[in-house]
PDB file of C-alpha atoms and ligand atoms in Angstrom:
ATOM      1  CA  UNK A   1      18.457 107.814  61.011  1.00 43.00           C
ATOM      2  CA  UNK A   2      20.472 108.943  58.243  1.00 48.00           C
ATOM      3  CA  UNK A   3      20.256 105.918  56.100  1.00 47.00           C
ATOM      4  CA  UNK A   4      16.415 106.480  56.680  1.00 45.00           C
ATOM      5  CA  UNK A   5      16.792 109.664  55.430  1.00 48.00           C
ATOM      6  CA  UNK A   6      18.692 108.214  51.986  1.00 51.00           C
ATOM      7  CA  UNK A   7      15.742 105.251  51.409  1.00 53.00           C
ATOM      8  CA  UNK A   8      13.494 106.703  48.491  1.00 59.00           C
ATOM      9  CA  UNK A   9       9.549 104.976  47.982  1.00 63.00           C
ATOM     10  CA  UNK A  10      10.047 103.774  44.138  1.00 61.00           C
ATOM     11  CA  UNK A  11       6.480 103.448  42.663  1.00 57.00           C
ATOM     12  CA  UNK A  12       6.889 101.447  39.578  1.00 60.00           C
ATOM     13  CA  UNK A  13       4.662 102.640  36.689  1.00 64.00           C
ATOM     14  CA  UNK A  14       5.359  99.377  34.602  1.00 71.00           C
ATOM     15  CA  UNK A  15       4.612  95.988  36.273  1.00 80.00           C
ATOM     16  CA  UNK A  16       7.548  93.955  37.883  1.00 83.00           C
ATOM     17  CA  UNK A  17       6.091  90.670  37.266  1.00 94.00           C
ATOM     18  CA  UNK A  18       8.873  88.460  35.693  1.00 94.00           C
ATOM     19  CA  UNK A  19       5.814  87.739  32.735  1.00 95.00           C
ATOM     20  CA  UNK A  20       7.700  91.044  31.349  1.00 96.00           C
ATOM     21  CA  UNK A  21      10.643  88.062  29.704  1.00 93.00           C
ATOM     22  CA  UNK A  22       7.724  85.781  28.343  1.00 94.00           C
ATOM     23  CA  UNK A  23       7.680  86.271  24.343  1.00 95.00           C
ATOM     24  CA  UNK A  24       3.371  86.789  24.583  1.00 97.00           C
ATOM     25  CA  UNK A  25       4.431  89.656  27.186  1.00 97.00           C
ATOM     26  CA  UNK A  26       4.236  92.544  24.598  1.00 97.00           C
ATOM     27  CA  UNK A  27       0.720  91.288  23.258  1.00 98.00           C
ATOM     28  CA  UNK A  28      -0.115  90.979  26.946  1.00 98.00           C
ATOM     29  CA  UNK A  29       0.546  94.260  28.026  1.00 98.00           C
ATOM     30  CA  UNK A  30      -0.908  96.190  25.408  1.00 98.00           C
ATOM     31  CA  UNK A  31      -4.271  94.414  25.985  1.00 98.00           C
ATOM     32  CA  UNK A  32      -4.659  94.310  28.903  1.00 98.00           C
ATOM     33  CA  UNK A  33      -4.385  98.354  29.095  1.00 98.00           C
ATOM     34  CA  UNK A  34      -6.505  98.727  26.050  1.00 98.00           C
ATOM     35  CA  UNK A  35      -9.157  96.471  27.742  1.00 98.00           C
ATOM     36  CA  UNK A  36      -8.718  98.621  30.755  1.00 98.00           C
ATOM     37  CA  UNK A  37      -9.460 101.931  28.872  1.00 97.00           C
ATOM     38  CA  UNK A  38     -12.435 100.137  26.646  1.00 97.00           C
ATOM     39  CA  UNK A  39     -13.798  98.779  29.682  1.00 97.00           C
ATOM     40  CA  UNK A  40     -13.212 102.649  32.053  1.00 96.00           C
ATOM     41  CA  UNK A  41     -15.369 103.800  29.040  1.00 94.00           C
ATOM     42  CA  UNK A  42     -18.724 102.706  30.217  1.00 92.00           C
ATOM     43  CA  UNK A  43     -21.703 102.400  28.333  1.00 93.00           C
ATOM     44  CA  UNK A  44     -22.321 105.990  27.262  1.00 87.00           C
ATOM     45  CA  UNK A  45     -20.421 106.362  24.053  1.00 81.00           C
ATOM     46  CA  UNK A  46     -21.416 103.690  21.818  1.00 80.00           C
ATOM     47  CA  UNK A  47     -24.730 102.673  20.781  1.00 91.00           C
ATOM     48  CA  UNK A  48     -25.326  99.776  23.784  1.00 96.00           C
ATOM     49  CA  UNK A  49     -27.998  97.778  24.271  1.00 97.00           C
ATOM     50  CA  UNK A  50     -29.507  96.858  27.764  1.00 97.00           C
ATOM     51  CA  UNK A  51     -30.718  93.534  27.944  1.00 98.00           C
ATOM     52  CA  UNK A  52     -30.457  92.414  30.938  1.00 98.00           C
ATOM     53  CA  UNK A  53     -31.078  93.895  34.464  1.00 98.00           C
ATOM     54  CA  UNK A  54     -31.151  91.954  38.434  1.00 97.00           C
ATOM     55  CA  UNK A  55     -30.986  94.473  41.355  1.00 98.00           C
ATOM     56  CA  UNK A  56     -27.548  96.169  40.745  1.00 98.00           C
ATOM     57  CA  UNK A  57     -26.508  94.319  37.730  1.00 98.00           C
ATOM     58  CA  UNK A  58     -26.822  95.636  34.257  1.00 98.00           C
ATOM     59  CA  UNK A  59     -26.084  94.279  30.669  1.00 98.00           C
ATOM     60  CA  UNK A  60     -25.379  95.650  27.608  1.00 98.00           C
ATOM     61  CA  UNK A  61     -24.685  94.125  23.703  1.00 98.00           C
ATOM     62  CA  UNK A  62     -24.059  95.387  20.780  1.00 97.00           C
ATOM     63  CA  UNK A  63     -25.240  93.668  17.862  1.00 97.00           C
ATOM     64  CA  UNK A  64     -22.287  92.604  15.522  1.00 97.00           C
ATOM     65  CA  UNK A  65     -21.279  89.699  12.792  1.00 96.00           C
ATOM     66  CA  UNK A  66     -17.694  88.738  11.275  1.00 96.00           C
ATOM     67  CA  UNK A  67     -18.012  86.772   8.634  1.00 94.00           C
ATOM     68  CA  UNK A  68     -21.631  85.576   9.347  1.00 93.00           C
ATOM     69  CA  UNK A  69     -21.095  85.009  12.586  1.00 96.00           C
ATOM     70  CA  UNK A  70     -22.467  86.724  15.663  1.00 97.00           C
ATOM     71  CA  UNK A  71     -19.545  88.389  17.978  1.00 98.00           C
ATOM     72  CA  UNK A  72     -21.808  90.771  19.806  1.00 98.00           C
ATOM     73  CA  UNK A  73     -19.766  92.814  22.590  1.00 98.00           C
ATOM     74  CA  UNK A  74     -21.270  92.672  25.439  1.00 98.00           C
ATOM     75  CA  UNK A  75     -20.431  95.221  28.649  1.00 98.00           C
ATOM     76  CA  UNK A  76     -22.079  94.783  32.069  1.00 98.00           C
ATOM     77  CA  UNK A  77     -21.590  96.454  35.276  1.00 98.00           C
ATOM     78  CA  UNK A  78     -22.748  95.302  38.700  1.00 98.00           C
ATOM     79  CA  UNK A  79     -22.282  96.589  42.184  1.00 98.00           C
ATOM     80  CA  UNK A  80     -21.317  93.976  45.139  1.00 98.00           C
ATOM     81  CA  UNK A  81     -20.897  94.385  48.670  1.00 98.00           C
ATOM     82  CA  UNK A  82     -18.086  92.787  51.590  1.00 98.00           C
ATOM     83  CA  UNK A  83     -15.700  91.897  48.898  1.00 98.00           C
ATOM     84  CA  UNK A  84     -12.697  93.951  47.407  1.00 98.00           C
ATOM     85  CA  UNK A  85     -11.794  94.035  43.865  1.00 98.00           C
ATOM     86  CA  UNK A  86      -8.438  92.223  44.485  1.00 98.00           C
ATOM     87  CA  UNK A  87     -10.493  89.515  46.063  1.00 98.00           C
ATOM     88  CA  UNK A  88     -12.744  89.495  43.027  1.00 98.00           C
ATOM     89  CA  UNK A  89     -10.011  89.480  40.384  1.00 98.00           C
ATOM     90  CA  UNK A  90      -8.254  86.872  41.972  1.00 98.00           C
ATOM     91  CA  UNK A  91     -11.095  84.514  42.017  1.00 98.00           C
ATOM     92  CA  UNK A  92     -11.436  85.092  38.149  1.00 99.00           C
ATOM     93  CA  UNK A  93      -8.125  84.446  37.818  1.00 98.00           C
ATOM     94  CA  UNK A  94      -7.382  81.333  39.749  1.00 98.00           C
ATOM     95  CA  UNK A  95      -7.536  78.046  38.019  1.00 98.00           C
ATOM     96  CA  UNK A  96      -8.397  76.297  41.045  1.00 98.00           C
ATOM     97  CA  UNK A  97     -11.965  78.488  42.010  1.00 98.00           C
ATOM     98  CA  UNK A  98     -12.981  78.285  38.102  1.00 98.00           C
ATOM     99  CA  UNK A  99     -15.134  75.105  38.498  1.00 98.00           C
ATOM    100  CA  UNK A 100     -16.799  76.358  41.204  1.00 98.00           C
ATOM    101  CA  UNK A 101     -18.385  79.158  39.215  1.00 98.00           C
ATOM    102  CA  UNK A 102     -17.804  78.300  35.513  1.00 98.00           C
ATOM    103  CA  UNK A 103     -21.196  77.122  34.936  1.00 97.00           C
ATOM    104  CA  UNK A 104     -20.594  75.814  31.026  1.00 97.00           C
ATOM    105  CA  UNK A 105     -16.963  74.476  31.539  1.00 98.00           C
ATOM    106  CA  UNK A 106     -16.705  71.019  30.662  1.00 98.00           C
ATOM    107  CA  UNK A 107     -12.710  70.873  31.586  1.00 98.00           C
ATOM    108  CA  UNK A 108      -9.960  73.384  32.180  1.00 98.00           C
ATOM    109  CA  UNK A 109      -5.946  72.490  32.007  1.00 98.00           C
ATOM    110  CA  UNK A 110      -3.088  75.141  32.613  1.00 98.00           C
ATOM    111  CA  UNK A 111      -1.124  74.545  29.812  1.00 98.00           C
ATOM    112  CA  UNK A 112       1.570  76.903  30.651  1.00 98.00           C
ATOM    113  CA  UNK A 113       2.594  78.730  33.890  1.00 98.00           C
ATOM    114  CA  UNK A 114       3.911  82.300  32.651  1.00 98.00           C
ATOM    115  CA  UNK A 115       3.868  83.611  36.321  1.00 97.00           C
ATOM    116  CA  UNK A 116       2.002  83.898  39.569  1.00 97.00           C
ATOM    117  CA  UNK A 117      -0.237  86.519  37.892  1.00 98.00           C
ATOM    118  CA  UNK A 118      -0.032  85.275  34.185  1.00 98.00           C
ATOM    119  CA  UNK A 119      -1.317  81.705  33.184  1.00 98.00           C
ATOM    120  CA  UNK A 120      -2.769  80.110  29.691  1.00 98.00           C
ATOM    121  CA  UNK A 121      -5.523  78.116  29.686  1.00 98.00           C
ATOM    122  CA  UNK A 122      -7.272  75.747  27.326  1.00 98.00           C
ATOM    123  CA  UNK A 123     -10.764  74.518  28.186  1.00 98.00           C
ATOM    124  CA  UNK A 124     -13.729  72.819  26.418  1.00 98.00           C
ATOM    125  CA  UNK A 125     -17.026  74.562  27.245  1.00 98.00           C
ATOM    126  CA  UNK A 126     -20.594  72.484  27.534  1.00 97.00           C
ATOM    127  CA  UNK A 127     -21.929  71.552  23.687  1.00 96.00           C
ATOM    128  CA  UNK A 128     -24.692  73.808  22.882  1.00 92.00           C
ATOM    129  CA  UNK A 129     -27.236  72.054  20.368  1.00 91.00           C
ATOM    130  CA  UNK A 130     -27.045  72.145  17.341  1.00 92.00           C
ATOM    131  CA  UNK A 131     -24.118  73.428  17.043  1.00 94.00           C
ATOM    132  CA  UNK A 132     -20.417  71.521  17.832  1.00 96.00           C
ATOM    133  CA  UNK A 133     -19.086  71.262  20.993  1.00 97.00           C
ATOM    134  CA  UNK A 134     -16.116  74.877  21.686  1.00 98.00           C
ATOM    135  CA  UNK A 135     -12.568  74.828  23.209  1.00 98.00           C
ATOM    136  CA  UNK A 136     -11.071  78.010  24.081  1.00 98.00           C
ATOM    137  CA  UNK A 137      -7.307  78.595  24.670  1.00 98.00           C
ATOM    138  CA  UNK A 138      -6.585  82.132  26.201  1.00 99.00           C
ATOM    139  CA  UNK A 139      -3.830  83.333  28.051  1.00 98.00           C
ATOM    140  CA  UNK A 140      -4.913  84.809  31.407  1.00 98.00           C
ATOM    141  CA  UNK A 141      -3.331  87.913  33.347  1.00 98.00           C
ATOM    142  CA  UNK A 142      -4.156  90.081  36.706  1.00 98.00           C
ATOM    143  CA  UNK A 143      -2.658  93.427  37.336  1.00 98.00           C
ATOM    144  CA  UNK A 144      -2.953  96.244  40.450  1.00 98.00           C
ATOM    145  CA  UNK A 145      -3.635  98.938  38.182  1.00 97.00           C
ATOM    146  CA  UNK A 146      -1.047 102.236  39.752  1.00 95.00           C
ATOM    147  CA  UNK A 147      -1.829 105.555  39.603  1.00 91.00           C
ATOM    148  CA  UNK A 148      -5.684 104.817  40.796  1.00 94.00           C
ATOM    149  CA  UNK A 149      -7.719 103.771  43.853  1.00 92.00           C
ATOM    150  CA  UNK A 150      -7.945 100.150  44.942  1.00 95.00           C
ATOM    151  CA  UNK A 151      -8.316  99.819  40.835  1.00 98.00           C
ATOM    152  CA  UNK A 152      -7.803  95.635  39.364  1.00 98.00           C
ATOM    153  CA  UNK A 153      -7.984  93.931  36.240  1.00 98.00           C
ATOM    154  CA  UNK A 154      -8.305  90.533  34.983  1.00 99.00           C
ATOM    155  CA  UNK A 155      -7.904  90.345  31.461  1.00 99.00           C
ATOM    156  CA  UNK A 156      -8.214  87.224  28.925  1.00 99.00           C
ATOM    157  CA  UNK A 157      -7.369  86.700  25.344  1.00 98.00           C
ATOM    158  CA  UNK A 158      -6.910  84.124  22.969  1.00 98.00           C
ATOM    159  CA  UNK A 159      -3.776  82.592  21.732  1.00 98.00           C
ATOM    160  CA  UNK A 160      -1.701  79.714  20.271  1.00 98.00           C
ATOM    161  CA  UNK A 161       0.614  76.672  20.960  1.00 97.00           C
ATOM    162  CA  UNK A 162       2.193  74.491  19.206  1.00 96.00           C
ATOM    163  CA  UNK A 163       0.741  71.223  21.087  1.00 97.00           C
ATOM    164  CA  UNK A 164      -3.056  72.380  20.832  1.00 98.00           C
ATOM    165  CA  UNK A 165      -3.555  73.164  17.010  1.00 98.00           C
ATOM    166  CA  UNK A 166      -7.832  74.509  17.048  1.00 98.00           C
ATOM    167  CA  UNK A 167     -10.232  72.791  15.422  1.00 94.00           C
ATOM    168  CA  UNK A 168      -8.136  69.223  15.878  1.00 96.00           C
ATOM    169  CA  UNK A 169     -10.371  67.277  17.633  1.00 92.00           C
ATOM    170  CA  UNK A 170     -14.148  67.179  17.992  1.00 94.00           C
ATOM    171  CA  UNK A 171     -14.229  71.002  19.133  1.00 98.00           C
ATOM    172  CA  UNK A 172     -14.068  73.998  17.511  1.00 98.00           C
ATOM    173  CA  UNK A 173     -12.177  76.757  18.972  1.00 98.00           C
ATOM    174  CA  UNK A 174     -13.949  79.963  19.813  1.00 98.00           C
ATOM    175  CA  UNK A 175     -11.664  83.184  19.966  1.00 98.00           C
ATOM    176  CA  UNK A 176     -12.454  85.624  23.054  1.00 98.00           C
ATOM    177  CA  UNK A 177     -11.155  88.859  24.563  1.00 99.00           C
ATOM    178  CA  UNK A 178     -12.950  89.555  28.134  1.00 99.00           C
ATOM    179  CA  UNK A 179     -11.741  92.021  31.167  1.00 98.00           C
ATOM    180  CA  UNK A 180     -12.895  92.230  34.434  1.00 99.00           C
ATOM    181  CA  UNK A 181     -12.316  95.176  35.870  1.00 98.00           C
ATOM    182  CA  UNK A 182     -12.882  95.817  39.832  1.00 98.00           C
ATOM    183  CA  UNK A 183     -12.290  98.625  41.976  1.00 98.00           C
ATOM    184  CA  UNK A 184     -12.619  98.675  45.798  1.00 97.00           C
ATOM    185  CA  UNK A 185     -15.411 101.233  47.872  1.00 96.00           C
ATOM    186  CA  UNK A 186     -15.054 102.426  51.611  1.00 95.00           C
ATOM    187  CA  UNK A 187     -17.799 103.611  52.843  1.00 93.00           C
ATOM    188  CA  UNK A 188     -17.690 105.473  55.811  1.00 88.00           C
ATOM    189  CA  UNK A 189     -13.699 106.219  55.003  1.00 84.00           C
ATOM    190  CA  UNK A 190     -11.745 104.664  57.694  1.00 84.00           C
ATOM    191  CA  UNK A 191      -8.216 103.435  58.205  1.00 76.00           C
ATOM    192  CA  UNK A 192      -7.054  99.807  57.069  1.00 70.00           C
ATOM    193  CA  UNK A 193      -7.195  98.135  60.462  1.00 75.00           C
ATOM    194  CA  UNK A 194     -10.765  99.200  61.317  1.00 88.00           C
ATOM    195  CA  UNK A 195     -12.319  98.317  57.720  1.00 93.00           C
ATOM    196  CA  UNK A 196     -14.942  95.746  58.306  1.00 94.00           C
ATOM    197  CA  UNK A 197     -16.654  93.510  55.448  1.00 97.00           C
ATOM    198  CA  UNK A 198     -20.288  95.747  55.648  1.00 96.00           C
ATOM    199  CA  UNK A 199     -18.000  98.733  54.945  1.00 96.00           C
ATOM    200  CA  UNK A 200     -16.470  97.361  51.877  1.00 97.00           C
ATOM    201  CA  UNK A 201     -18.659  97.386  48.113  1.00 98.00           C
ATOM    202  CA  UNK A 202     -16.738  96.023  44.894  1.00 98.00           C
ATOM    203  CA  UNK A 203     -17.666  97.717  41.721  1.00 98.00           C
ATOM    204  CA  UNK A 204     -17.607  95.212  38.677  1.00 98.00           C
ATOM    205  CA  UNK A 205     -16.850  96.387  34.605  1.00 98.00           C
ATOM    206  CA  UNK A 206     -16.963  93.108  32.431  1.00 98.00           C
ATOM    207  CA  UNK A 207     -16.652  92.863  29.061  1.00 98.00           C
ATOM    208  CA  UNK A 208     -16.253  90.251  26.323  1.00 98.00           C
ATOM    209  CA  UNK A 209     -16.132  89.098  23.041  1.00 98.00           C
ATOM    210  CA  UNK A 210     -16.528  86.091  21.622  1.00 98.00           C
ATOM    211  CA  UNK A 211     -16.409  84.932  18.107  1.00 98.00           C
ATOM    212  CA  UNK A 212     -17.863  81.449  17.615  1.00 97.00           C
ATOM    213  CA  UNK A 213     -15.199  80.650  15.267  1.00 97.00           C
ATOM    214  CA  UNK A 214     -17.079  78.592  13.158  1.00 96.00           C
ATOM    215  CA  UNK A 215     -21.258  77.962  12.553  1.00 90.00           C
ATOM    216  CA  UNK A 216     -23.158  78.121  15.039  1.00 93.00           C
ATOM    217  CA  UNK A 217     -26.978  79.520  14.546  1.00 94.00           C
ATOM    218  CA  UNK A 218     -27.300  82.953  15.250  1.00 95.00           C
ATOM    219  CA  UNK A 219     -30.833  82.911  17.074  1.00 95.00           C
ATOM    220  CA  UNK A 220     -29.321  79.793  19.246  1.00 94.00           C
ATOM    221  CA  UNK A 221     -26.250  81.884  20.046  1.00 96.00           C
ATOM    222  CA  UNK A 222     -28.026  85.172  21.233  1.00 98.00           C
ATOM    223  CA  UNK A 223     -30.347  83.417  23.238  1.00 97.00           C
ATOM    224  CA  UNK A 224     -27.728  81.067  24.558  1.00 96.00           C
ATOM    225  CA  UNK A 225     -25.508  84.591  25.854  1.00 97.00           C
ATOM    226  CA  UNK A 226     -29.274  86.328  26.893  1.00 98.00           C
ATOM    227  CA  UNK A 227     -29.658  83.473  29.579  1.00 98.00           C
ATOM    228  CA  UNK A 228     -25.784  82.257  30.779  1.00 98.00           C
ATOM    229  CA  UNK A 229     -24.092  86.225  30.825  1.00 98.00           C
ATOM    230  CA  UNK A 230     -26.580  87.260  33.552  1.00 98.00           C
ATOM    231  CA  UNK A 231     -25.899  83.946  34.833  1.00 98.00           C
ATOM    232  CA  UNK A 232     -22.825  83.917  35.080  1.00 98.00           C
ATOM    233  CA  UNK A 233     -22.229  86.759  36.634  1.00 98.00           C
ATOM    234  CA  UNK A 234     -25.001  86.171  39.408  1.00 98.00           C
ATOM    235  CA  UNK A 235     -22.699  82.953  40.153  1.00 98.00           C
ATOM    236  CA  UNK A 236     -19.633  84.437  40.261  1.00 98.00           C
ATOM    237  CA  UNK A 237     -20.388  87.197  42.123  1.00 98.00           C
ATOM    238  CA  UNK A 238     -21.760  85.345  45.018  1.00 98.00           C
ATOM    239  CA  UNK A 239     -19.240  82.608  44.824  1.00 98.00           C
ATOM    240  CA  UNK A 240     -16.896  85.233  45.460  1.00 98.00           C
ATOM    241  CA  UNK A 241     -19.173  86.580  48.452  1.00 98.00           C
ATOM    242  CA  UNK A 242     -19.779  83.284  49.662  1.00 98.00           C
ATOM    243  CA  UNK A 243     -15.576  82.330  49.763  1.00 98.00           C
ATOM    244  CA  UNK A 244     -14.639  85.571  51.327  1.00 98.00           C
ATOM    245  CA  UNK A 245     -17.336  85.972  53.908  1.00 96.00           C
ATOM    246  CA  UNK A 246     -15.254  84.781  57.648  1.00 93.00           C
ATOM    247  CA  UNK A 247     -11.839  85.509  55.935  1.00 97.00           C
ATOM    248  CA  UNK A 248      -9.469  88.707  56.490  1.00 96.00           C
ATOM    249  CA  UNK A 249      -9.914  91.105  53.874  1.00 96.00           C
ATOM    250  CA  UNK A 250      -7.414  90.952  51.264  1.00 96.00           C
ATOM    251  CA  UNK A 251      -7.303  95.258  49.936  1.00 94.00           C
TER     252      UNK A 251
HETATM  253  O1  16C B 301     -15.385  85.128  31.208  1.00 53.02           O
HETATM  254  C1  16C B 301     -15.869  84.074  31.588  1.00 53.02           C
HETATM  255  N1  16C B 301     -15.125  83.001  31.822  1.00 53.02           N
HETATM  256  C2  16C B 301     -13.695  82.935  31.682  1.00 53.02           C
HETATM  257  C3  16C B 301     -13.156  81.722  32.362  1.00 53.02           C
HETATM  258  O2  16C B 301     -13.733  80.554  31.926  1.00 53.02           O
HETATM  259  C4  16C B 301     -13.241  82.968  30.238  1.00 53.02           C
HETATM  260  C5  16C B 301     -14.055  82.117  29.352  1.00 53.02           C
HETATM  261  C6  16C B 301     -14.847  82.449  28.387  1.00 53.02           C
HETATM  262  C7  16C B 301     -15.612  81.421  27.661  1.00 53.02           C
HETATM  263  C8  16C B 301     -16.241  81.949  26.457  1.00 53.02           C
HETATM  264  C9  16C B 301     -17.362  81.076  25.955  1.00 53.02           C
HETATM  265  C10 16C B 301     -16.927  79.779  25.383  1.00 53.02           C
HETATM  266  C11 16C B 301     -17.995  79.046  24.656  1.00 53.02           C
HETATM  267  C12 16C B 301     -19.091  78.676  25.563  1.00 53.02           C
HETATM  268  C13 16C B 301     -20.070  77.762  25.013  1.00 53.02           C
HETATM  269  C14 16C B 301     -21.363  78.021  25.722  1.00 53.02           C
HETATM  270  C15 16C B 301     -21.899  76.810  26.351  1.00 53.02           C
HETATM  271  C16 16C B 301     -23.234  77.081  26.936  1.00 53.02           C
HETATM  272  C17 16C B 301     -23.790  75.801  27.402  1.00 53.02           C
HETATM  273  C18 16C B 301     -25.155  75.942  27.912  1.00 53.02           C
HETATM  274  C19 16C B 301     -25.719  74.611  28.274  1.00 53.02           C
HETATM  275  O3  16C B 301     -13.150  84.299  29.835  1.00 53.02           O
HETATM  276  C20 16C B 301     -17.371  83.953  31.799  1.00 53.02           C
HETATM  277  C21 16C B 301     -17.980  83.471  30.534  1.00 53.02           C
HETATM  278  C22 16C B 301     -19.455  83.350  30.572  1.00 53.02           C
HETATM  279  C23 16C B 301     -19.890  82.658  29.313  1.00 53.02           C
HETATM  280  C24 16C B 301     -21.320  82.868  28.992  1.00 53.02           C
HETATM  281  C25 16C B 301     -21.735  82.169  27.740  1.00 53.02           C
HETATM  282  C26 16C B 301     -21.334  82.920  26.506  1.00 53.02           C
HETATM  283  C27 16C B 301     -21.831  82.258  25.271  1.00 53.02           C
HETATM  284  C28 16C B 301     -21.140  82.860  24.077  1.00 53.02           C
HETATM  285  C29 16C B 301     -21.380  82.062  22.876  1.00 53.02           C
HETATM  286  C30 16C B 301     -20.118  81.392  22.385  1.00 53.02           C
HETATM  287  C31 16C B 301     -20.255  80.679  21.093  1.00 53.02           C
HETATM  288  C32 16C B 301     -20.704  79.268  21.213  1.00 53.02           C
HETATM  289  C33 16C B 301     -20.950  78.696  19.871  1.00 53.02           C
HETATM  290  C34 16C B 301     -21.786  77.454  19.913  1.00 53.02           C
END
């Protein structure tokens, strides 16, 4: 009784995921809680576009060049039901799902294993005409978010290494920063153990941008995005509905 008395609940308010030794870890950190706050902003500051709409789903673009090239931002939000944001994050996450919704990916390799929750990636993405075929090498990290409600992110940016120099081969590498950001609804309130999947509705922030990195025609590239963002997100969300249905919710 006593030594129950003595045990103190430590809630740690940075994450404990050994990632925190890896020499990106700074870079990933910062990012990912600056994507968080970007993507917590919504779409009413900022002049945002709508340009797509299905049901819940909404997207929105801003209409911005580097260099001559187009890197619109684009934000969309979207509403699903039986699945929790964990579940949600963690499909985004996992290399071994990404096929199964990844509707331009030509191939995918984990080129380094930072952690259970902190992977990079390099894959080459479906040649869009006329331009050359991309490759995109991006460090990938999920986090719980504390100090909120059921709150998750998935957060990817582009990086380097050594053995995968860009523009090497036949692709050129595209540079992107992209959050997903989920958070978990229970509707009626109810304890854990009673929470059914009809109860449960995942609210979805993503946001991205890409830069091109090199030519790539800027009429091809906006209607390219117009048609596979709404796309994508169609797929993934009911890939995620369609893995979870039948299995024991994971809050
Ligand atoms: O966030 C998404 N996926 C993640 C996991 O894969 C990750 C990857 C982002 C990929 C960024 C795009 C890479 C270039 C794609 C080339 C497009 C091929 C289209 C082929 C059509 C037959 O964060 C979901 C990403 C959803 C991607 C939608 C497409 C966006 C197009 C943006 C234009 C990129 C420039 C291409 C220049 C030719």
């Amino acid at each position: 009784k006593d030594r129950l008395k003595q045990k103190s609940v430590v809630i740690p308010t940075t994450p404990t995921t050994p990632a925190i030794k890896h020499r990106l870890w700074p870079e990933i950190n910062r990012i990912t809680l600056e994507q968080l706050h970007y993507a917590r902003l919504g779409v009413g500051a900022g002049s945002w576009q709508l340009f797509a709409e299905d049901g819940d789903m909404r997207m929105y673009r801003r209409e911005e060049e580097a260099n001559g090239l187009v890197v619109d931002p684009l934000k969309a939000c979207h509403v699903v039901k039986g699945v929790t944001g964990h579940e949600v994050c963690k499909i985004f996450f996992s290399p071994e799902y990404r096929s199964g919704w990844e509707a331009t990916l030509e191939d995918m390799t984990v080129i380094e294993n930072i952690s259970k929750d902190t992977l990079v990636f390099l894959q080459t993405h479906k040649r869009i005409w006329p331009a050359s075929q991309r490759d995109a090498l991006f460090w990938s990290h999920m986090r719980k978010v504390p100090d909120a409600q059921d709150l998750w992110i998935a957060c990817n940016h582009s990086t380097e290494h050594a053995d995968y120099p860009p523009n090497a081969g036949k692709c050129v590498r595209v540079y992107l920063t992209v959050c997903l950001v989920c958070q978990t609804l229970i509707d009626p309130p109810k304890q854990n153990e009673l929470i059914k999947r009809e109860d449960i509705t995942c609210k979805i922030t993503y946001c991205s941008v890409v830069n091109p990195g090199g030519w790539a025609p800027a009429s091809v590239l906006r209607a390219v995005y117009k048609r596979e963002y709404p796309k994508f997100l169609k797929r993934f969300t009911n890939f995620c509905i369609d893995q979870c249905k039948d299995k024991p919710i994971v809050f």
